[in-house]
Coordinates of C-alpha atoms in Angstrom, one line a residue:
X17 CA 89.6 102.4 77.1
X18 CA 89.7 98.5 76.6
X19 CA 90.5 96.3 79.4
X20 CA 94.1 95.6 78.3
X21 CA 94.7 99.1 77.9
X22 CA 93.0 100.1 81.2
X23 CA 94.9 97.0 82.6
X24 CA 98.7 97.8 81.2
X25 CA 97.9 102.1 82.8
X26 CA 96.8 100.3 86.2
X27 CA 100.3 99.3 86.0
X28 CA 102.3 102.3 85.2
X29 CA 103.2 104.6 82.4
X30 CA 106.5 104.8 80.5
X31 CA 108.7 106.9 80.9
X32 CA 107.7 109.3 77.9
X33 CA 104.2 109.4 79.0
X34 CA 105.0 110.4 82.3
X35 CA 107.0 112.9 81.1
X36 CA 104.5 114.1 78.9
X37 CA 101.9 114.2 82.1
X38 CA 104.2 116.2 84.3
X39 CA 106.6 118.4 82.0
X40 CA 109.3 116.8 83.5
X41 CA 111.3 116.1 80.4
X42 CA 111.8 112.5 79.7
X43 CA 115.8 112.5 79.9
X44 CA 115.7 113.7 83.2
X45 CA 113.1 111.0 84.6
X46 CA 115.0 108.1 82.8
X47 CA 118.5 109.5 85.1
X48 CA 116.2 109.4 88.1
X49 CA 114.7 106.1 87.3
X50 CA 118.1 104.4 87.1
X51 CA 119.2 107.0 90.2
X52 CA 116.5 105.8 91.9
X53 CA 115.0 108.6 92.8
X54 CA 112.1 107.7 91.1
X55 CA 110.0 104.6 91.0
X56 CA 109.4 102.4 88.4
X57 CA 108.2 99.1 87.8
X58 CA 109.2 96.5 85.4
X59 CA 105.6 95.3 83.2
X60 CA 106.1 92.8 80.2
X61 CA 109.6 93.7 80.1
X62 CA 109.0 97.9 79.8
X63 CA 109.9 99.9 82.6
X64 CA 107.2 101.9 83.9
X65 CA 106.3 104.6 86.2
X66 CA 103.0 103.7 88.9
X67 CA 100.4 105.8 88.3
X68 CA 101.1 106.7 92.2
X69 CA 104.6 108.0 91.9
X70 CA 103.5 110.5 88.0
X71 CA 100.8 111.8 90.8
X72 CA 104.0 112.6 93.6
X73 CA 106.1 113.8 90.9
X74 CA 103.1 116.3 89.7
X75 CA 102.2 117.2 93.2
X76 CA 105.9 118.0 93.2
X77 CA 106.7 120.1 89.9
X78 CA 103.3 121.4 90.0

């Protein structure tokens, strides 16, 4: 992975990706992005999900 890619997953994953990770389907985790309920961060103006909270919400679903 290039250093811009590995630096842009250091900060998170969309929302589709992380949906893709943990099955969770991606409509769902956008209503608990903007509920809150999940965590996101905002990177170059994308929100994203930390690589942290994809490895909660898989330890969760799992």
């Amino acid at each position: 992975m290039s250093d811009a890619k590995e630096s842009e997953r250091r900060s998170g994953v969309s929302i589709r990706d992380a949906a893709k990770e943990t099955g969770i389907p991606e409509k769902r985790l956008r209503r608990a992005a903007k509920n809150r309920e999940v965590k996101t961060v905002e990177f170059g103006g994308v929100e994203k999900i930390p690589i942290s909270e994809v490895e909660r919400l898989k330890r969760l679903y799992a």
